[in-house]
Amino acid sequence: MSDSTPLLSIDSVEVTYQNAIVALHDVSLSVRAGEIHALLGANGAGKSTTLKAVSNLLPAQRGQVTAGRIHFEGRDVSGLNPSQLVRQGLVQVLEGRHCFPSLSIEENLITGALGRGARSSEIAADLARVYAIFPKLKALRRSPAGLTSGGEQQMAVIGRALLARPRLLVLDEPSMGLAPLVVQDIFHQLRRLNQTEGLSILVAEQNSAVALQYADRATVLDAGSTVLSGLASDLRQRQDIQHFYFGQSVAEAA
Ligand code: ATP
């Protein structure tokens, strides 16, 4: 892979569920190494479907990529299953912060390292790193994850993903259902990870305000197609974006 090759490139992707429902028509975006890239769009625009296509998770939902290509570090993802992709460094945190509720926070974190056969010294070092990023998790490390708050569970699933040592961290709607201050805290820590460790991040969000505050670049989806992409700082200035793409679909607005 040359320096100019994007870390992740999605080119003109179409996705169909159950051989009948076309959820994505024409989605393209590229994530550069070292950036935070926000994937924005209203409810149902196709953000989760795009992320599942990236991690090759669609077959579990009777979905498939029916046109286009997705490459991670120059390799076509279609030939790799989700666990192989995790081992390659493409690690996704799914929507809905799925913890193992009866396992402790620390046990949940450790599950992130299992797929890569990490030594116990590596796991200890990675746990210390996660606790430095999210000190609340250290205080709660012996608590069953199911008894912690939504924000703490979101931190735990991000921490678990970090134990898989991602080169690209993919997050689906981390703000969902969380209080604004908790959302700011989580995005702030993601930004810190990006800046201090160079971690590349692709984050799907309906909360465009917070995503554009922290992202470097963004892509906007509407009704299964890419309609805009550019610098987050430019998109933040665009008053029309909120109105056209997040309040109502383009078709409804016309
Ligand atoms: P949200 O923020 O609500 O999750 P989204 O932008 O992530 O929205 P998707 O969940 O990707 O959107 O949905 C895109 C379209 O695909 C929607 O029309 C949705 O109904 C459809 N869809 C999603 N999952 C499935 C599925 N498993 N089977 C059939 N259709 C689906």
Coordinates of N, CA, C and O in Angstrom, one line a residue, residues 63-174:
G63 N -28.0 -9.8 4.1 CA -27.7 -8.7 3.2 C -26.4 -9.0 2.4 O -25.6 -9.9 2.8
Q64 N -26.2 -8.3 1.2 CA -25.0 -8.5 0.5 C -24.6 -7.3 -0.3 O -25.5 -6.5 -0.7
V65 N -23.3 -7.1 -0.5 CA -22.9 -6.1 -1.4 C -23.1 -6.5 -2.8 O -22.6 -7.6 -3.3
T66 N -24.0 -5.8 -3.6 CA -24.4 -6.3 -4.9 C -23.7 -5.5 -6.0 O -23.8 -5.8 -7.2
A67 N -23.0 -4.4 -5.6 CA -22.1 -3.7 -6.6 C -21.1 -2.9 -5.8 O -21.4 -2.5 -4.7
G68 N -20.0 -2.6 -6.5 CA -19.0 -1.7 -5.9 C -18.0 -2.5 -5.2 O -18.0 -3.8 -5.1
R69 N -17.0 -1.8 -4.6 CA -15.9 -2.5 -3.9 C -15.5 -1.8 -2.6 O -15.7 -0.6 -2.5
I70 N -15.0 -2.5 -1.6 CA -14.5 -2.0 -0.4 C -13.1 -2.5 -0.1 O -12.9 -3.8 -0.2
H71 N -12.2 -1.6 0.1 CA -10.8 -2.0 0.3 C -10.3 -1.5 1.7 O -10.6 -0.3 1.9
F72 N -9.7 -2.3 2.5 CA -9.1 -1.9 3.7 C -7.6 -2.1 3.5 O -7.1 -3.2 3.2
E73 N -6.8 -1.1 3.7 CA -5.3 -1.1 3.4 C -5.0 -1.8 2.1 O -4.1 -2.6 2.0
G74 N -5.8 -1.5 1.1 CA -5.6 -2.0 -0.3 C -6.1 -3.4 -0.5 O -6.0 -3.8 -1.7
R75 N -6.7 -4.0 0.5 CA -7.2 -5.4 0.3 C -8.7 -5.4 0.2 O -9.4 -4.7 1.0
D76 N -9.2 -6.2 -0.7 CA -10.7 -6.3 -0.9 C -11.3 -7.0 0.4 O -10.8 -8.1 0.7
V77 N -12.2 -6.3 1.1 CA -12.7 -7.0 2.3 C -13.6 -8.1 2.1 O -13.9 -8.9 3.0
S78 N -14.1 -8.3 0.8 CA -15.1 -9.3 0.6 C -14.6 -10.7 0.8 O -15.3 -11.6 1.0
G79 N -13.2 -10.9 0.7 CA -12.7 -12.2 0.8 C -12.3 -12.5 2.3 O -11.7 -13.6 2.5
L80 N -12.6 -11.6 3.2 CA -12.2 -11.8 4.6 C -13.4 -11.8 5.5 O -14.3 -11.0 5.4
N81 N -13.4 -12.8 6.4 CA -14.6 -12.8 7.3 C -14.3 -11.8 8.5 O -13.2 -11.2 8.6
P82 N -15.4 -11.5 9.3 CA -15.3 -10.4 10.3 C -14.1 -10.6 11.2 O -13.4 -9.7 11.6
S83 N -13.8 -11.9 11.7 CA -12.8 -12.1 12.6 C -11.4 -11.9 12.0 O -10.5 -11.4 12.6
Q84 N -11.3 -12.3 10.7 CA -10.0 -12.0 10.0 C -9.8 -10.5 9.9 O -8.7 -10.0 10.0
L85 N -10.9 -9.7 9.6 CA -10.8 -8.3 9.5 C -10.3 -7.7 10.8 O -9.5 -6.7 10.8
V86 N -10.8 -8.2 11.9 CA -10.4 -7.7 13.3 C -8.9 -7.9 13.4 O -8.2 -7.1 13.8
R87 N -8.5 -9.1 13.0 CA -7.0 -9.4 13.1 C -6.2 -8.5 12.2 O -5.0 -8.2 12.5
Q88 N -6.8 -8.1 11.1 CA -6.1 -7.1 10.2 C -6.1 -5.7 10.8 O -5.4 -4.8 10.2
G89 N -6.9 -5.5 11.8 CA -6.8 -4.1 12.4 C -8.1 -3.3 12.1 O -8.2 -2.1 12.5
L90 N -9.1 -3.9 11.5 CA -10.4 -3.2 11.3 C -11.4 -3.7 12.4 O -11.9 -4.8 12.3
V91 N -11.6 -2.9 13.3 CA -12.4 -3.3 14.5 C -13.6 -2.4 14.7 O -13.5 -1.2 14.7
Q92 N -14.7 -3.0 14.7 CA -16.0 -2.3 14.8 C -16.7 -2.4 16.1 O -16.8 -3.5 16.7
V93 N -17.2 -1.3 16.6 CA -18.1 -1.2 17.8 C -19.5 -1.0 17.2 O -19.9 0.0 16.7
L94 N -20.3 -2.1 17.4 CA -21.7 -2.0 16.8 C -22.6 -1.1 17.6 O -22.3 -0.8 18.8
E95 N -23.6 -0.7 16.9 CA -24.7 0.2 17.6 C -25.3 -0.6 18.7 O -25.5 -1.8 18.7
G96 N -25.5 0.1 19.8 CA -26.3 -0.5 20.9 C -25.4 -1.0 22.1 O -26.0 -1.7 23.0
R97 N -24.1 -0.7 22.1 CA -23.2 -1.1 23.1 C -23.5 -2.5 23.8 O -23.9 -2.6 24.9
H98 N -23.1 -3.5 23.0 CA -23.4 -4.8 23.4 C -22.3 -5.3 24.3 O -21.2 -5.8 23.9
C99 N -22.5 -5.3 25.7 CA -21.6 -5.8 26.7 C -22.1 -7.2 27.0 O -23.2 -7.6 26.8
F100 N -21.2 -8.0 27.7 CA -21.7 -9.2 28.3 C -22.1 -8.8 29.7 O -21.3 -8.5 30.6
P101 N -23.4 -8.8 30.0 CA -23.9 -8.1 31.2 C -23.4 -8.7 32.5 O -23.2 -8.0 33.5
S102 N -23.2 -10.1 32.5 CA -22.9 -10.7 33.8 C -21.4 -10.7 34.0 O -20.9 -11.0 35.1
L103 N -20.6 -10.4 33.0 CA -19.1 -10.3 33.1 C -18.8 -9.0 33.7 O -19.5 -8.0 33.4
S104 N -17.7 -8.9 34.4 CA -17.2 -7.6 35.0 C -16.8 -6.7 33.8 O -16.5 -7.2 32.7
I105 N -16.6 -5.4 34.1 CA -16.1 -4.5 33.1 C -14.7 -5.0 32.6 O -14.5 -5.0 31.4
E106 N -13.9 -5.4 33.5 CA -12.5 -5.8 33.1 C -12.6 -7.1 32.2 O -11.9 -7.2 31.2
E107 N -13.5 -8.0 32.6 CA -13.6 -9.2 31.8 C -14.1 -8.9 30.4 O -13.7 -9.4 29.4
N108 N -15.0 -7.9 30.3 CA -15.5 -7.5 29.0 C -14.4 -6.9 28.2 O -14.3 -7.2 27.0
L109 N -13.5 -6.1 28.8 CA -12.4 -5.5 28.1 C -11.5 -6.6 27.6 O -11.1 -6.5 26.4
I110 N -11.2 -7.6 28.4 CA -10.2 -8.6 28.0 C -10.8 -9.4 26.8 O -10.0 -9.9 26.0
T111 N -12.1 -9.6 26.7 CA -12.6 -10.3 25.5 C -12.1 -9.7 24.2 O -12.0 -10.4 23.2
G112 N -11.8 -8.4 24.2 CA -11.3 -7.8 23.0 C -10.0 -8.3 22.6 O -9.6 -8.2 21.4
A113 N -9.2 -8.8 23.5 CA -7.8 -9.3 23.1 C -7.8 -10.8 22.8 O -6.8 -11.3 22.3
L114 N -8.9 -11.5 22.9 CA -8.9 -12.9 22.8 C -8.5 -13.4 21.4 O -7.8 -14.3 21.2
G115 N -9.1 -12.7 20.4 CA -8.9 -13.1 19.0 C -7.5 -13.0 18.5 O -7.1 -13.6 17.5
R116 N -6.6 -12.2 19.2 CA -5.3 -12.0 18.7 C -4.2 -12.7 19.5 O -3.0 -12.5 19.3
G117 N -4.7 -13.6 20.4 CA -3.8 -14.4 21.2 C -2.7 -13.6 21.9 O -1.6 -14.0 22.0
A118 N -3.2 -12.6 22.6 CA -2.3 -11.7 23.3 C -1.7 -12.3 24.6 O -2.4 -13.1 25.2
R119 N -0.5 -12.0 24.9 CA 0.1 -12.4 26.1 C -0.4 -11.7 27.3 O -0.9 -10.5 27.1
S120 N -0.4 -12.2 28.5 CA -1.0 -11.5 29.6 C -0.3 -10.2 29.9 O -0.9 -9.3 30.4
S121 N 1.0 -10.1 29.6 CA 1.7 -8.8 29.9 C 1.1 -7.7 28.9 O 1.0 -6.6 29.3
E122 N 0.8 -8.2 27.7 CA 0.3 -7.2 26.7 C -1.1 -6.8 27.2 O -1.5 -5.6 27.1
I123 N -1.9 -7.8 27.6 CA -3.3 -7.4 28.1 C -3.2 -6.5 29.3 O -4.0 -5.5 29.3
A124 N -2.3 -6.7 30.2 CA -2.2 -5.8 31.3 C -1.8 -4.4 30.9 O -2.4 -3.4 31.4
A125 N -0.9 -4.3 29.9 CA -0.5 -3.0 29.4 C -1.7 -2.3 28.7 O -1.9 -1.1 28.9
D126 N -2.4 -3.1 28.0 CA -3.6 -2.5 27.2 C -4.7 -2.1 28.2 O -5.4 -1.0 28.0
L127 N -4.9 -2.9 29.3 CA -5.9 -2.5 30.3 C -5.5 -1.1 30.9 O -6.3 -0.3 31.1
A128 N -4.2 -1.0 31.2 CA -3.8 0.2 31.9 C -4.0 1.4 31.0 O -4.4 2.5 31.4
R129 N -3.8 1.2 29.7 CA -4.0 2.3 28.7 C -5.5 2.7 28.6 O -5.8 3.8 28.6
V130 N -6.4 1.6 28.6 CA -7.8 1.9 28.6 C -8.2 2.6 29.9 O -9.0 3.6 29.8
Y131 N -7.7 2.2 31.0 CA -8.1 2.9 32.3 C -7.6 4.3 32.3 O -8.2 5.2 33.0
A132 N -6.4 4.6 31.6 CA -5.9 6.0 31.6 C -6.9 6.8 30.7 O -7.1 8.0 31.0
I133 N -7.5 6.2 29.7 CA -8.4 7.0 28.8 C -9.7 7.2 29.5 O -10.3 8.2 29.5
F134 N -10.2 6.1 30.1 CA -11.5 6.1 30.8 C -11.4 5.7 32.2 O -11.6 4.6 32.6
P135 N -11.0 6.7 33.1 CA -10.7 6.4 34.5 C -12.0 5.7 35.2 O -11.8 4.9 36.1
K136 N -13.1 6.1 34.7 CA -14.4 5.5 35.3 C -14.3 4.0 35.2 O -14.8 3.3 36.1
L137 N -13.8 3.5 34.2 CA -13.8 2.0 34.0 C -12.9 1.3 35.0 O -13.1 0.2 35.4
K138 N -11.8 2.0 35.4 CA -10.9 1.5 36.4 C -11.7 1.3 37.7 O -11.6 0.3 38.4
A139 N -12.4 2.4 38.1 CA -13.2 2.3 39.3 C -14.2 1.2 39.3 O -14.6 0.6 40.3
L140 N -14.7 0.9 38.1 CA -15.8 -0.1 38.0 C -15.3 -1.4 37.5 O -16.1 -2.3 37.1
R141 N -14.0 -1.6 37.5 CA -13.5 -2.8 36.8 C -14.0 -4.2 37.3 O -14.1 -5.1 36.6
R142 N -14.4 -4.2 38.6 CA -15.0 -5.5 39.2 C -16.5 -5.5 39.1 O -17.1 -6.5 39.5
S143 N -17.1 -4.5 38.6 CA -18.6 -4.5 38.6 C -19.1 -5.2 37.4 O -18.6 -5.1 36.3
P144 N -20.3 -5.9 37.5 CA -20.9 -6.5 36.3 C -21.3 -5.4 35.3 O -21.9 -4.4 35.7
A145 N -20.9 -5.6 34.1 CA -21.2 -4.6 33.1 C -22.7 -4.2 33.0 O -23.0 -3.0 32.8
G146 N -23.5 -5.2 33.2 CA -25.0 -5.0 33.1 C -25.5 -4.0 34.2 O -26.6 -3.5 34.0
L147 N -24.7 -3.8 35.2 CA -25.2 -2.8 36.3 C -24.6 -1.4 36.1 O -24.9 -0.6 36.9
T148 N -23.9 -1.2 35.0 CA -23.3 0.1 34.8 C -24.2 1.0 33.9 O -25.1 0.4 33.3
S149 N -23.9 2.3 33.9 CA -24.7 3.2 33.1 C -24.5 3.0 31.6 O -23.5 2.4 31.2
G150 N -25.4 3.6 30.8 CA -25.2 3.5 29.3 C -23.9 4.1 28.9 O -23.2 3.6 28.0
G151 N -23.5 5.2 29.5 CA -22.2 5.9 29.1 C -21.0 5.0 29.5 O -20.1 4.9 28.7
E152 N -21.1 4.4 30.6 CA -20.0 3.5 31.1 C -19.9 2.2 30.2 O -18.8 1.8 29.8
Q153 N -21.1 1.8 29.8 CA -21.1 0.6 28.8 C -20.5 1.0 27.5 O -19.8 0.2 26.8
Q154 N -20.8 2.2 27.0 CA -20.2 2.7 25.8 C -18.7 2.8 25.9 O -18.0 2.4 25.0
M155 N -18.2 3.3 27.0 CA -16.8 3.3 27.2 C -16.2 1.9 27.2 O -15.1 1.7 26.7
A156 N -16.9 1.0 27.8 CA -16.4 -0.4 27.9 C -16.3 -1.0 26.5 O -15.3 -1.7 26.3
V157 N -17.3 -0.8 25.7 CA -17.2 -1.4 24.4 C -16.1 -0.8 23.5 O -15.5 -1.4 22.7
I158 N -15.9 0.5 23.7 CA -14.8 1.2 23.0 C -13.5 0.6 23.5 O -12.6 0.3 22.8
G159 N -13.4 0.5 24.9 CA -12.2 -0.1 25.5 C -11.9 -1.5 25.0 O -10.8 -1.9 24.7
R160 N -13.0 -2.3 24.9 CA -12.8 -3.7 24.4 C -12.3 -3.7 23.0 O -11.4 -4.5 22.7
A161 N -12.8 -2.7 22.2 CA -12.3 -2.6 20.8 C -10.8 -2.3 20.8 O -10.0 -2.7 20.0
L162 N -10.4 -1.4 21.7 CA -9.0 -1.0 21.8 C -8.1 -2.2 22.2 O -6.9 -2.2 21.7
L163 N -8.6 -3.1 22.9 CA -7.8 -4.3 23.3 C -7.5 -5.2 22.0 O -6.7 -6.1 22.1
A164 N -8.3 -5.0 21.0 CA -8.0 -5.7 19.7 C -6.9 -5.0 18.9 O -6.6 -5.4 17.8
R165 N -6.4 -3.9 19.4 CA -5.4 -3.1 18.8 C -5.7 -2.7 17.3 O -5.1 -3.1 16.4
P166 N -6.8 -1.9 17.2 CA -7.2 -1.5 15.8 C -6.3 -0.5 15.1 O -5.6 0.3 15.8
R167 N -6.3 -0.6 13.8 CA -5.7 0.5 13.0 C -6.8 1.4 12.5 O -6.6 2.6 12.3
L168 N -8.0 0.8 12.3 CA -9.1 1.6 12.0 C -10.2 1.2 13.0 O -10.6 0.0 13.0
L169 N -10.7 2.1 13.8 CA -11.8 1.9 14.8 C -13.0 2.4 14.1 O -13.1 3.6 13.7
V170 N -14.0 1.5 14.0 CA -15.3 1.9 13.4 C -16.4 1.9 14.4 O -16.6 0.9 15.1
L171 N -17.1 3.0 14.6 CA -18.1 3.1 15.6 C -19.4 3.5 15.0 O -19.5 4.4 14.2
D172 N -20.4 2.7 15.5 CA -21.8 3.0 15.0 C -22.6 3.7 16.1 O -22.9 3.1 17.1
E173 N -22.8 5.0 15.8 CA -23.7 5.8 16.7 C -23.3 5.8 18.2 O -24.2 5.4 19.0
P174 N -22.1 6.1 18.6 CA -21.7 6.0 20.0 C -22.6 7.0 20.9 O -22.7 6.7 22.1

